[in-house]
mmCIF file of C-alpha atoms in Angstrom:
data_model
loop_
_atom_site.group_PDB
_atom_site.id
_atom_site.type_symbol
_atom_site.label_atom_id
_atom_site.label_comp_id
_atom_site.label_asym_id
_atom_site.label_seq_id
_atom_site.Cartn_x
_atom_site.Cartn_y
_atom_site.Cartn_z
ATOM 1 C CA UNK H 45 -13.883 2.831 -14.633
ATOM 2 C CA UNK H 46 -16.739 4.049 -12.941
ATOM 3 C CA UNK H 47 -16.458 0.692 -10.952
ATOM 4 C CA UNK H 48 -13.111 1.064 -9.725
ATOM 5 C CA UNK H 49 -13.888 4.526 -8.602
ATOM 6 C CA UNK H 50 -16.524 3.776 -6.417
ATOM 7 C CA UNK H 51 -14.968 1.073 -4.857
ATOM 8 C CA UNK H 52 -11.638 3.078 -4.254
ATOM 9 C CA UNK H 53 -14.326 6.301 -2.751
ATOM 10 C CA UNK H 54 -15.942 3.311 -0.282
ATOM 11 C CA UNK H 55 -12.600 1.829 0.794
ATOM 12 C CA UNK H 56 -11.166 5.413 1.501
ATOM 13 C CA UNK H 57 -14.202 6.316 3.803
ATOM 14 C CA UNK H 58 -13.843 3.115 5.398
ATOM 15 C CA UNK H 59 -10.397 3.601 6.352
ATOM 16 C CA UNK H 60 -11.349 7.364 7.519
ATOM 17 C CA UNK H 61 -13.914 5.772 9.198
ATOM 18 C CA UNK H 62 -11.599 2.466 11.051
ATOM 19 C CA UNK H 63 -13.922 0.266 9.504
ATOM 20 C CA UNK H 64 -11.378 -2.361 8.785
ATOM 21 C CA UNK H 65 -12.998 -5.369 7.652
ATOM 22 C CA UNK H 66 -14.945 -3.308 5.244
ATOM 23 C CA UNK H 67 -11.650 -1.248 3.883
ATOM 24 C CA UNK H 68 -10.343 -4.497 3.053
ATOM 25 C CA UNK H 69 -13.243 -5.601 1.546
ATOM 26 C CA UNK H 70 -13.207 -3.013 -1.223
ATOM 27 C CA UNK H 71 -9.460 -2.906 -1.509
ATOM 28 C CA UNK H 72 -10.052 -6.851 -2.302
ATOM 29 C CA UNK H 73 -12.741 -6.090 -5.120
ATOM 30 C CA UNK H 74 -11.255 -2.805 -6.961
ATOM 31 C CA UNK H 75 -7.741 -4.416 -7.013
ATOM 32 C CA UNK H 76 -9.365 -7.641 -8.497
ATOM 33 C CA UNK H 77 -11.385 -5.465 -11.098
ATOM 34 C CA UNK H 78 -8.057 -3.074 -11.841
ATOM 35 C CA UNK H 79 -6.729 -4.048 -15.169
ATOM 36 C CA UNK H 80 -3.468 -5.482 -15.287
ATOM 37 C CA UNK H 81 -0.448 -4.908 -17.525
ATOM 38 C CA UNK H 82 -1.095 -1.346 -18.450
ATOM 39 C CA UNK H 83 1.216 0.968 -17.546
ATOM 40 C CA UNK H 84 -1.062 3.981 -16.951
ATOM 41 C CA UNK H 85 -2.893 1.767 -13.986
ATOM 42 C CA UNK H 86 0.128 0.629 -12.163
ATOM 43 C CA UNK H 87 0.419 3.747 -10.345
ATOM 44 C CA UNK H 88 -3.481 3.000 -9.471
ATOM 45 C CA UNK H 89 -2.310 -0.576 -8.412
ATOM 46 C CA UNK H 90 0.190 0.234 -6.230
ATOM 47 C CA UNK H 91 -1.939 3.070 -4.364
ATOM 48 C CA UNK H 92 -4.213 1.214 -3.528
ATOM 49 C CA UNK H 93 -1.682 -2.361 -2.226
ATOM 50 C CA UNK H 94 -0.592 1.064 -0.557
ATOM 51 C CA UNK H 95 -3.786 1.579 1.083
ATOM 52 C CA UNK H 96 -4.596 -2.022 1.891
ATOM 53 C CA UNK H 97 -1.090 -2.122 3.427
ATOM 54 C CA UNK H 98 -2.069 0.687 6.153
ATOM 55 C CA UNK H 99 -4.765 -1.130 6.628
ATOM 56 C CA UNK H 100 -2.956 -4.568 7.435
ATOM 57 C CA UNK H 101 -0.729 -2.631 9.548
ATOM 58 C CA UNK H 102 -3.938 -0.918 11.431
ATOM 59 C CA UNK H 103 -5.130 -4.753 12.462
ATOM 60 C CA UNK H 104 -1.791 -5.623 12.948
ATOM 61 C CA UNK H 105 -1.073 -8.258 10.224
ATOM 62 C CA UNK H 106 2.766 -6.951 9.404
ATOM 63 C CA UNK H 107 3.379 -9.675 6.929
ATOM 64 C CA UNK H 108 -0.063 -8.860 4.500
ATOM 65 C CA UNK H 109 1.681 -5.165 5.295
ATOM 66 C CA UNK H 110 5.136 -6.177 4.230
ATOM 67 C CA UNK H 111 3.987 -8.236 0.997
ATOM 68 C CA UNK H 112 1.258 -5.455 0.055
ATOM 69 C CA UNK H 113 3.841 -2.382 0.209
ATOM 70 C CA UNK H 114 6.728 -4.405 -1.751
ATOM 71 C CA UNK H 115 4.050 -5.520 -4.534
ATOM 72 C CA UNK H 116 3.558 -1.527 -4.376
ATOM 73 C CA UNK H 117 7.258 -0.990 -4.663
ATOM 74 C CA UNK H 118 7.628 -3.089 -7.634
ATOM 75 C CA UNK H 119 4.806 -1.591 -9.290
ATOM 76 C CA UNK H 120 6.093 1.862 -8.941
ATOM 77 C CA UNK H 121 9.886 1.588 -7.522
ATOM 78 C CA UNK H 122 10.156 5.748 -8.157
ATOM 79 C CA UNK H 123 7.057 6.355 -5.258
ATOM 80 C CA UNK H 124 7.989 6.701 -1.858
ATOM 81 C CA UNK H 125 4.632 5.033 -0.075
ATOM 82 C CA UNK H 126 5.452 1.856 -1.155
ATOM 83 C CA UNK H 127 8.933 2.246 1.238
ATOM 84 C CA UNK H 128 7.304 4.346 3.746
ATOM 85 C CA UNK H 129 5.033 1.540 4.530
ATOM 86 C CA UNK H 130 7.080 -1.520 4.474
ATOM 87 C CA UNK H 131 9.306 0.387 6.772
ATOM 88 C CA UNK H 132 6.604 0.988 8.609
ATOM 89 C CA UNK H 133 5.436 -2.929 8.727
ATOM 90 C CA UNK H 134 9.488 -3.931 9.377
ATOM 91 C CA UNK H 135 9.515 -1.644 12.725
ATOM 92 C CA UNK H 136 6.379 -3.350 13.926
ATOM 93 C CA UNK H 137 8.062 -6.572 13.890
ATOM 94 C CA UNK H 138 11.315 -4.978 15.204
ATOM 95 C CA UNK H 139 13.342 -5.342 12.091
ATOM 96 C CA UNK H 140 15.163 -1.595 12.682
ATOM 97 C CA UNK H 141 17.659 -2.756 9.882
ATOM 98 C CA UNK H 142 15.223 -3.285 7.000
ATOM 99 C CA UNK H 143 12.945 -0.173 8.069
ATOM 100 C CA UNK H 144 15.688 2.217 8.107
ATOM 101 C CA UNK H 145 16.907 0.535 4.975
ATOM 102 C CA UNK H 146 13.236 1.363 3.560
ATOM 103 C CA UNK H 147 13.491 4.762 4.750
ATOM 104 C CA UNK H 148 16.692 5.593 3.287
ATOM 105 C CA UNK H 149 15.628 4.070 -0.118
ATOM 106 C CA UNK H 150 12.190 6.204 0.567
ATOM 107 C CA UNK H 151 14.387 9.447 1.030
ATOM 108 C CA UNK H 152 16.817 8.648 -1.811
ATOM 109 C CA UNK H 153 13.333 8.521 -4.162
ATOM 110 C CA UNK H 154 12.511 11.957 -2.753
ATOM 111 C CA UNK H 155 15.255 13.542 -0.310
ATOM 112 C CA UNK H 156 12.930 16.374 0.827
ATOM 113 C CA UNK H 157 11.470 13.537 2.788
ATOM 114 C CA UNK H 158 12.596 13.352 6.570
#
């Protein structure tokens, strides 16, 4: 546990900081060392494919965007990140369909979003 959380606190201060190559690096490692199959760390999962997904999107790879967010989304189908960012990844390549689809099904999950 102690693990995971210092490799979540040292991908989040890379992002702050725009070190990419690093944020990936530690999204990489805690997601490898997350434990799978439990329900209490599926919400930890898909925060940080959530994370890694903004980052993808930062660099510009829309596809490791698009296939991070969605493994997000089927980890945790009742949080509206996952959505937001493969909305976000599907206007980058100029899908306007699919990202306004993912925005509706992000304000249908929460409606005070807008």
């Amino acid at each position: 546990a102690e693990r995971i959380r210092r490799l979540g606190a040292a991908a989040e201060s890379s992002i702050a900081s725009g070190v990419h190559s690093e944020a990936l690096y530690y999204l990489n490692e805690v997601l490898a060392v997350l434990p799978q199959g439990r329900e209490y760390t599926k919400s930890d999962r898909a925060k940080y494919h959530c994370l890694r997904s903004g980052v993808h999107l930062a660099i510009r790879d829309y596809n490791a965007a698009k296939a991070d967010a969605q493994e997000a989304i089927e980890l945790t189908p009742h949080m509206t990140e996952g959505y937001i960012r493969r909305a976000e990844a599907f206007e980058a390549m100029e899908d306007w369909d699919r990202a306004r689809a993912d925005y509706e099904s992000a304000q249908a999950v929460q409606p005070e979003i807008t």
